Structures are given as structure tokens and as C-alpha cells.
mmCIF file of C-alpha atoms and ligand atoms in Angstrom:
data_model
loop_
_atom_site.group_PDB
_atom_site.id
_atom_site.type_symbol
_atom_site.label_atom_id
_atom_site.label_comp_id
_atom_site.label_asym_id
_atom_site.label_seq_id
_atom_site.Cartn_x
_atom_site.Cartn_y
_atom_site.Cartn_z
ATOM 1 C CA MET A 28 48.695 -75.292 -46.914
ATOM 2 C CA THR A 29 47.747 -73.567 -43.655
ATOM 3 C CA THR A 30 46.638 -70.295 -42.106
ATOM 4 C CA ALA A 31 48.764 -68.593 -39.440
ATOM 5 C CA ALA A 32 48.428 -65.353 -37.516
ATOM 6 C CA VAL A 33 50.825 -62.510 -36.830
ATOM 7 C CA LEU A 34 49.778 -61.071 -33.468
ATOM 8 C CA THR A 35 51.196 -57.567 -33.006
ATOM 9 C CA ALA A 36 52.088 -56.791 -29.407
ATOM 10 C CA ALA A 37 55.174 -54.622 -29.836
ATOM 11 C CA GLY A 38 53.452 -51.382 -28.849
ATOM 12 C CA SER A 39 54.071 -49.498 -25.629
ATOM 13 C CA GLY A 40 51.525 -49.053 -22.857
ATOM 14 C CA THR A 41 52.003 -45.276 -22.755
ATOM 15 C CA ARG A 42 48.475 -44.272 -23.833
ATOM 16 C CA LEU A 43 47.098 -46.838 -21.382
ATOM 17 C CA GLY A 44 49.052 -45.041 -18.663
ATOM 18 C CA HIS A 45 51.256 -48.081 -18.031
ATOM 19 C CA ARG A 46 55.004 -48.593 -17.872
ATOM 20 C CA LEU A 47 54.460 -52.190 -19.018
ATOM 21 C CA PRO A 48 54.148 -52.899 -22.763
ATOM 22 C CA LYS A 49 50.422 -52.968 -23.607
ATOM 23 C CA GLY A 50 50.430 -56.698 -24.365
ATOM 24 C CA LEU A 51 51.504 -57.480 -20.802
ATOM 25 C CA VAL A 52 48.819 -55.306 -19.202
ATOM 26 C CA GLU A 53 46.237 -57.559 -17.549
ATOM 27 C CA LEU A 54 42.505 -57.674 -18.050
ATOM 28 C CA ALA A 55 40.918 -59.586 -15.130
ATOM 29 C CA GLY A 56 44.281 -61.217 -14.358
ATOM 30 C CA VAL A 57 45.161 -62.319 -17.918
ATOM 31 C CA PRO A 58 47.644 -60.329 -20.091
ATOM 32 C CA LEU A 59 46.047 -58.817 -23.201
ATOM 33 C CA VAL A 60 48.418 -60.735 -25.493
ATOM 34 C CA VAL A 61 47.417 -64.076 -23.939
ATOM 35 C CA ARG A 62 43.711 -63.260 -24.236
ATOM 36 C CA ALA A 63 44.175 -62.282 -27.878
ATOM 37 C CA ALA A 64 46.182 -65.449 -28.679
ATOM 38 C CA ARG A 65 43.573 -67.677 -27.006
ATOM 39 C CA GLY A 66 40.836 -65.946 -28.984
ATOM 40 C CA LEU A 67 42.690 -66.724 -32.216
ATOM 41 C CA GLU A 68 43.152 -70.356 -31.133
ATOM 42 C CA ARG A 69 39.435 -70.784 -30.402
ATOM 43 C CA ALA A 70 38.645 -69.963 -34.027
ATOM 44 C CA GLY A 71 40.074 -73.391 -34.861
ATOM 45 C CA CYS A 72 41.487 -72.403 -38.262
ATOM 46 C CA LEU A 73 45.119 -71.596 -37.393
ATOM 47 C CA SER A 74 48.309 -73.686 -37.514
ATOM 48 C CA ALA A 75 50.486 -71.214 -35.560
ATOM 49 C CA VAL A 76 50.750 -67.715 -34.109
ATOM 50 C CA VAL A 77 53.803 -65.445 -34.429
ATOM 51 C CA VAL A 78 53.778 -62.796 -31.677
ATOM 52 C CA THR A 79 55.745 -59.576 -32.282
ATOM 53 C CA VAL A 80 56.894 -57.937 -29.049
ATOM 54 C CA PRO A 81 59.097 -55.008 -27.941
ATOM 55 C CA PRO A 82 62.725 -56.065 -28.622
ATOM 56 C CA HIS A 83 63.782 -55.436 -24.994
ATOM 57 C CA GLU A 84 60.854 -57.512 -23.649
ATOM 58 C CA VAL A 85 61.334 -60.748 -25.625
ATOM 59 C CA ALA A 86 62.237 -62.785 -22.532
ATOM 60 C CA GLY A 87 59.199 -61.568 -20.573
ATOM 61 C CA PHE A 88 56.815 -62.487 -23.404
ATOM 62 C CA ARG A 89 58.512 -65.866 -24.062
ATOM 63 C CA ALA A 90 57.917 -66.698 -20.394
ATOM 64 C CA LEU A 91 54.171 -66.391 -21.074
ATOM 65 C CA PHE A 92 54.230 -68.729 -24.075
ATOM 66 C CA VAL A 93 55.717 -71.675 -22.180
ATOM 67 C CA GLY A 94 56.907 -74.525 -24.393
ATOM 68 C CA GLY A 95 56.234 -72.422 -27.501
ATOM 69 C CA ARG A 96 52.430 -72.792 -27.199
ATOM 70 C CA VAL A 97 49.519 -70.435 -26.605
ATOM 71 C CA PRO A 98 48.901 -70.913 -22.844
ATOM 72 C CA GLY A 99 46.345 -73.624 -22.112
ATOM 73 C CA THR A 100 46.248 -74.802 -25.749
ATOM 74 C CA ARG A 101 48.261 -76.919 -28.240
ATOM 75 C CA LEU A 102 48.630 -74.053 -30.753
ATOM 76 C CA PRO A 103 52.319 -73.306 -31.527
ATOM 77 C CA ALA A 104 53.382 -69.754 -30.689
ATOM 78 C CA VAL A 105 56.660 -68.069 -31.664
ATOM 79 C CA VAL A 106 57.747 -64.805 -30.033
ATOM 80 C CA VAL A 107 59.873 -62.480 -32.217
ATOM 81 C CA PRO A 108 61.215 -58.945 -31.703
ATOM 82 C CA GLY A 109 59.048 -56.302 -33.381
ATOM 83 C CA GLY A 110 60.155 -53.050 -34.996
ATOM 84 C CA ALA A 111 59.932 -49.297 -34.511
ATOM 85 C CA THR A 112 56.453 -49.130 -36.110
ATOM 86 C CA ARG A 113 53.486 -51.491 -36.397
ATOM 87 C CA GLN A 114 54.359 -51.937 -40.087
ATOM 88 C CA ALA A 115 57.925 -52.992 -39.210
ATOM 89 C CA SER A 116 56.617 -55.347 -36.530
ATOM 90 C CA VAL A 117 54.254 -57.079 -38.962
ATOM 91 C CA ALA A 118 57.068 -57.437 -41.519
ATOM 92 C CA ALA A 119 59.211 -59.131 -38.841
ATOM 93 C CA GLY A 120 56.328 -61.452 -37.969
ATOM 94 C CA VAL A 121 55.656 -62.424 -41.579
ATOM 95 C CA ALA A 122 59.364 -63.220 -42.038
ATOM 96 C CA ALA A 123 59.092 -65.780 -39.217
ATOM 97 C CA LEU A 124 56.163 -67.748 -40.747
ATOM 98 C CA ASP A 125 56.629 -71.376 -41.800
ATOM 99 C CA ASP A 126 56.832 -72.208 -45.514
ATOM 100 C CA ASP A 127 53.481 -74.063 -45.542
ATOM 101 C CA VAL A 128 51.523 -70.921 -44.566
ATOM 102 C CA ASP A 129 49.600 -69.483 -47.532
ATOM 103 C CA VAL A 130 47.028 -67.330 -45.678
ATOM 104 C CA VAL A 131 48.014 -64.823 -42.977
ATOM 105 C CA LEU A 132 45.766 -63.105 -40.437
ATOM 106 C CA VAL A 133 47.326 -59.969 -38.923
ATOM 107 C CA HIS A 134 45.760 -59.164 -35.568
ATOM 108 C CA ASP A 135 46.318 -56.503 -32.885
ATOM 109 C CA ALA A 136 46.878 -57.952 -29.409
ATOM 110 C CA ALA A 137 45.048 -54.844 -28.207
ATOM 111 C CA ARG A 138 41.813 -56.278 -29.748
ATOM 112 C CA CYS A 139 41.817 -59.095 -27.236
ATOM 113 C CA LEU A 140 38.032 -59.636 -27.027
ATOM 114 C CA THR A 141 37.599 -60.328 -30.761
ATOM 115 C CA PRO A 142 35.053 -63.161 -31.184
ATOM 116 C CA SER A 143 36.158 -66.406 -32.875
ATOM 117 C CA GLU A 144 33.328 -66.053 -35.368
ATOM 118 C CA LEU A 145 34.954 -62.861 -36.704
ATOM 119 C CA VAL A 146 38.342 -64.599 -37.079
ATOM 120 C CA ARG A 147 36.661 -67.428 -39.028
ATOM 121 C CA ARG A 148 34.718 -64.968 -41.213
ATOM 122 C CA VAL A 149 37.904 -63.187 -42.303
ATOM 123 C CA GLU A 150 39.792 -66.454 -42.908
ATOM 124 C CA ALA A 151 36.910 -67.919 -44.915
ATOM 125 C CA ALA A 152 36.670 -64.809 -47.102
ATOM 126 C CA VAL A 153 40.379 -65.110 -47.999
ATOM 127 C CA ARG A 154 40.046 -68.848 -48.701
ATOM 128 C CA GLU A 155 37.063 -68.043 -50.967
ATOM 129 C CA GLY A 156 39.355 -65.954 -53.159
ATOM 130 C CA HIS A 157 39.328 -62.423 -51.708
ATOM 131 C CA ARG A 158 43.075 -61.895 -51.406
ATOM 132 C CA ALA A 159 42.870 -59.030 -48.859
ATOM 133 C CA VAL A 160 40.026 -58.835 -46.322
ATOM 134 C CA VAL A 161 39.327 -56.400 -43.487
ATOM 135 C CA PRO A 162 36.514 -56.484 -40.909
ATOM 136 C CA ALA A 163 34.853 -53.117 -40.349
ATOM 137 C CA LEU A 164 31.890 -51.363 -38.771
ATOM 138 C CA PRO A 165 29.777 -48.488 -40.106
ATOM 139 C CA VAL A 166 30.712 -45.051 -38.737
ATOM 140 C CA SER A 167 28.097 -43.461 -36.475
ATOM 141 C CA ASP A 168 29.710 -40.030 -36.023
ATOM 142 C CA THR A 169 29.833 -37.403 -38.755
ATOM 143 C CA VAL A 170 33.481 -37.234 -39.848
ATOM 144 C CA LYS A 171 35.131 -34.016 -41.027
ATOM 145 C CA GLN A 172 38.427 -33.450 -42.750
ATOM 146 C CA VAL A 173 40.412 -30.529 -41.308
ATOM 147 C CA GLY A 174 43.317 -28.324 -42.297
ATOM 148 C CA ALA A 175 46.284 -26.950 -40.323
ATOM 149 C CA PRO A 176 45.349 -25.255 -37.003
ATOM 150 C CA ASP A 177 45.503 -21.485 -36.506
ATOM 151 C CA ALA A 178 47.523 -19.836 -33.674
ATOM 152 C CA SER A 179 44.824 -20.725 -31.100
ATOM 153 C CA GLY A 180 44.819 -24.385 -32.137
ATOM 154 C CA ALA A 181 41.395 -24.262 -33.856
ATOM 155 C CA GLU A 182 41.285 -26.296 -37.081
ATOM 156 C CA PRO A 183 39.346 -25.208 -40.193
ATOM 157 C CA VAL A 184 36.968 -27.801 -41.664
ATOM 158 C CA ARG A 185 37.879 -28.634 -45.261
ATOM 159 C CA ALA A 186 35.222 -31.244 -46.029
ATOM 160 C CA THR A 187 32.394 -33.302 -44.539
ATOM 161 C CA LEU A 188 32.818 -36.905 -45.597
ATOM 162 C CA ASP A 189 29.784 -38.999 -46.585
ATOM 163 C CA ARG A 190 29.538 -41.354 -43.646
ATOM 164 C CA ALA A 191 27.385 -43.836 -45.570
ATOM 165 C CA VAL A 192 30.499 -44.911 -47.477
ATOM 166 C CA LEU A 193 32.911 -44.826 -44.493
ATOM 167 C CA ARG A 194 33.918 -47.859 -42.426
ATOM 168 C CA ALA A 195 35.981 -48.105 -39.207
ATOM 169 C CA VAL A 196 38.424 -50.922 -39.786
ATOM 170 C CA GLN A 197 39.411 -53.567 -37.241
ATOM 171 C CA THR A 198 41.572 -56.670 -37.140
ATOM 172 C CA PRO A 199 42.208 -59.526 -37.837
ATOM 173 C CA GLN A 200 42.934 -58.532 -41.426
ATOM 174 C CA GLY A 201 43.393 -61.541 -43.707
ATOM 175 C CA PHE A 202 45.682 -61.875 -46.712
ATOM 176 C CA ASP A 203 46.951 -64.223 -49.304
ATOM 177 C CA ARG A 204 50.543 -64.524 -48.101
ATOM 178 C CA GLU A 205 52.159 -63.681 -51.449
ATOM 179 C CA LEU A 206 50.122 -60.479 -51.707
ATOM 180 C CA LEU A 207 50.933 -59.452 -48.120
ATOM 181 C CA GLU A 208 54.652 -60.041 -48.698
ATOM 182 C CA ALA A 209 54.569 -58.076 -51.964
ATOM 183 C CA ALA A 210 52.746 -55.196 -50.230
ATOM 184 C CA HIS A 211 55.281 -55.050 -47.384
ATOM 185 C CA ALA A 212 58.208 -55.261 -49.815
ATOM 186 C CA ALA A 213 56.802 -52.372 -51.889
ATOM 187 C CA GLY A 214 56.176 -50.243 -48.777
ATOM 188 C CA ALA A 215 59.386 -51.161 -46.927
ATOM 189 C CA SER A 216 60.886 -47.665 -47.181
ATOM 190 C CA ARG A 217 57.996 -46.323 -45.005
ATOM 191 C CA ALA A 218 58.445 -48.866 -42.187
ATOM 192 C CA GLY A 219 61.058 -47.040 -40.107
ATOM 193 C CA ASP A 220 59.218 -43.738 -39.705
ATOM 194 C CA GLU A 221 56.017 -43.490 -37.619
ATOM 195 C CA THR A 222 54.788 -40.508 -39.676
ATOM 196 C CA LEU A 223 55.009 -42.486 -42.943
ATOM 197 C CA ALA A 224 54.363 -46.082 -41.857
ATOM 198 C CA ALA A 225 51.085 -47.812 -42.657
ATOM 199 C CA THR A 226 48.716 -48.053 -39.677
ATOM 200 C CA ASP A 227 47.208 -51.215 -41.151
ATOM 201 C CA ASP A 228 48.338 -53.832 -43.659
ATOM 202 C CA ALA A 229 45.387 -53.312 -45.974
ATOM 203 C CA GLY A 230 46.740 -49.796 -46.626
ATOM 204 C CA LEU A 231 49.914 -51.309 -48.073
ATOM 205 C CA VAL A 232 47.844 -53.617 -50.318
ATOM 206 C CA GLU A 233 45.773 -50.627 -51.511
ATOM 207 C CA ALA A 234 49.014 -48.807 -52.364
ATOM 208 C CA LEU A 235 49.801 -51.712 -54.725
ATOM 209 C CA GLY A 236 46.522 -51.033 -56.547
ATOM 210 C CA GLU A 237 44.934 -54.307 -55.366
ATOM 211 C CA THR A 238 41.343 -54.464 -54.114
ATOM 212 C CA VAL A 239 40.778 -54.856 -50.358
ATOM 213 C CA TRP A 240 37.400 -56.358 -49.370
ATOM 214 C CA VAL A 241 35.344 -55.464 -46.276
ATOM 215 C CA VAL A 242 33.353 -58.000 -44.235
ATOM 216 C CA PRO A 243 31.224 -57.140 -41.177
ATOM 217 C CA GLY A 244 33.254 -56.431 -38.035
ATOM 218 C CA HIS A 245 32.164 -56.756 -34.418
ATOM 219 C CA GLU A 246 31.868 -54.336 -31.484
ATOM 220 C CA ARG A 247 33.932 -56.687 -29.307
ATOM 221 C CA ALA A 248 36.867 -56.359 -31.734
ATOM 222 C CA MET A 249 37.424 -52.857 -30.275
ATOM 223 C CA LYS A 250 41.037 -51.774 -29.735
ATOM 224 C CA ILE A 251 42.120 -51.160 -26.139
ATOM 225 C CA THR A 252 44.102 -47.904 -26.303
ATOM 226 C CA THR A 253 43.134 -45.789 -23.273
ATOM 227 C CA PRO A 254 42.286 -46.527 -19.603
ATOM 228 C CA ARG A 255 38.634 -45.959 -20.568
ATOM 229 C CA ASP A 256 38.872 -48.714 -23.211
ATOM 230 C CA LEU A 257 40.296 -51.064 -20.569
ATOM 231 C CA ALA A 258 37.396 -50.249 -18.245
ATOM 232 C CA LEU A 259 34.930 -50.889 -21.086
ATOM 233 C CA ALA A 260 36.637 -54.218 -21.851
ATOM 234 C CA ARG A 261 36.146 -55.217 -18.195
ATOM 235 C CA LEU A 262 32.418 -54.544 -18.567
ATOM 236 C CA LEU A 263 32.279 -56.532 -21.823
ATOM 237 C CA LEU A 264 33.888 -59.515 -20.063
ATOM 238 C CA ASP A 265 30.770 -59.766 -17.874
ATOM 239 C CA GLU A 266 28.458 -59.611 -20.875
ATOM 240 C CA PRO A 267 27.568 -62.776 -22.855
ATOM 241 C CA ALA A 268 29.650 -62.770 -26.083
HETATM 242 O O1 C5P B 98 49.605 -48.056 -31.568
HETATM 243 P P1 C5P B 98 48.424 -48.835 -32.038
HETATM 244 O O2 C5P B 98 47.386 -49.004 -30.953
HETATM 245 O O3 C5P B 98 47.843 -48.402 -33.339
HETATM 246 O O4 C5P B 98 48.995 -50.308 -32.281
HETATM 247 C C1 C5P B 98 48.210 -51.320 -32.861
HETATM 248 C C2 C5P B 98 48.871 -52.647 -32.608
HETATM 249 O O5 C5P B 98 50.174 -52.664 -33.189
HETATM 250 C C3 C5P B 98 49.035 -52.968 -31.112
HETATM 251 O O6 C5P B 98 48.630 -54.316 -30.902
HETATM 252 C C4 C5P B 98 50.518 -52.756 -30.885
HETATM 253 O O7 C5P B 98 51.055 -53.618 -29.894
HETATM 254 C C5 C5P B 98 51.125 -53.075 -32.247
HETATM 255 N N1 C5P B 98 52.419 -52.392 -32.496
HETATM 256 C C6 C5P B 98 53.524 -53.164 -32.836
HETATM 257 N N2 C5P B 98 54.739 -52.550 -33.064
HETATM 258 C C7 C5P B 98 54.881 -51.229 -32.930
HETATM 259 C C8 C5P B 98 53.761 -50.425 -32.578
HETATM 260 C C9 C5P B 98 52.525 -51.037 -32.382
HETATM 261 O O8 C5P B 98 53.407 -54.400 -32.938
HETATM 262 N N3 C5P B 98 56.076 -50.685 -33.114
#
């Protein structure tokens, strides 16, 4: 049995201020999706990567994964059309996995600087028997829950959450394949609507009533969403990992 990854790259580049899909945006000359796939390969624990991409951009992404491999490596890579939401994209990726895959890592292409050690930590925790594993960091800001805004747009605070028990969750998230498939099947009715869809896969597992386990995350597993994040990623490239 083997471990494979679903690499989600079907998002748009709108918040990055790009017309290109985010996965094709370059960081120091290398598209984010290629950097993320190479990072997964370096972990050394994967048999394949399934990359979910915008349906109208399949050809452009396949051109990057020449010969069905992660560029510069021997790791097989399959490019499949994603869906309207991240949840739908992951479901499409899981459906394309080979039969011998029993552990799945779901990773955002936008977290393209994720260290290999973090990928291995998540995979090892699943292999040790934790069927759903997420990497996460402590929260340094005080986080407040708010209600609906008034006419001016100001929002009333409803609660101050205890930050000692809060974690900011990253990817890759690791799952026993059967559990991940069951979670997506149970949540399938939410997948088509961005306001209802799960923003991570662990949320679907939680909805099944199964325990999700947290392992330490890493600052370099940050998600590139805005132009500022891209600038920060450029700085991190110059820093020893
Ligand atoms: O939009 P957000 O930054 O939360 O997206 C997280 C990840 O999910 C990104 O890597 C993005 O490419 C991916 N995604 C996807 N399919 C969508 C929307 C987002 O694969 N429909």
C-alpha cells in the first residue's frame, strides 16, 4: 500500500492580482504548483501526485508535468480538472487515485514552500494510526467572534475566544483513504456552493464525528494568497530552510 497526494491548484489568481490561475503564477521563475509538487516529492514518502487544476486550464498545466512526472523528478503526476470549490476539487482528485493508495495527503499548491519534514511528519502520524492529521500553528493574535454589521459596517463583538486552545491549520492534511472518501461522500451536497463547502478536508471528517489530530506546523507552510504573501515568499526563498 502507498501514500499519494492530492495537490489542489484549481483556484484563481484573483486575490493575487493575477489573470493567471494561482498555480501558474511564478515565484523566482518557477510556477507555484511546480514548487509545491517538488516539495512533496522531496519528502520521499509518496508514490504519486494528482494535481487538480481549473477545468479550462488543463492543457496549460499538463504542459508543465511533461511525461506525467513532477518536473525534474521520477514522481508520477496526473493532472485532472478541479471543481467549483476546493472541496469539489479534492473530491475529483481523490477519485483519480490508484487502487493501491491507502493514505492520502491533501495539499494546497499555494503552500509551495512547505518543508519536506512537515510532509513526513503528517504522513508518519497517519501511518501510526491517527486516521486524520492536520499540521497547525498556535495563534498569536487575540481572535474575536462577531455578529452582523450595522449600517456603517461596524461589527459587534459576540465573544473573545481563548487563544490558548486555538490553532491555525495548514496543509498537507493526511488521511486514511477510506475515512477521507467517507467524509467527502457524506459532505457531497455542500461541494457545489462556496458558502457551504468545506474550506479544509479535516472539517468534513469532523462532521462525521471522527477525531482529527493536530501535529506541529511550520511557518514556511504559509499560504500565498495576496501580493504581500508572494513578496514574503520571495524573502523566505533567500533564507535557509
Ligand atoms: O481559495 P483558497 O486560497 O482557500 O484555496 C486553497 C487551495 O485550494 C488553493 O491551492 C487553490 O488552488 C485550491 N482550490 C481548488 N479548487 C477551487 C478553489 C481553490 O483546488 N475551486
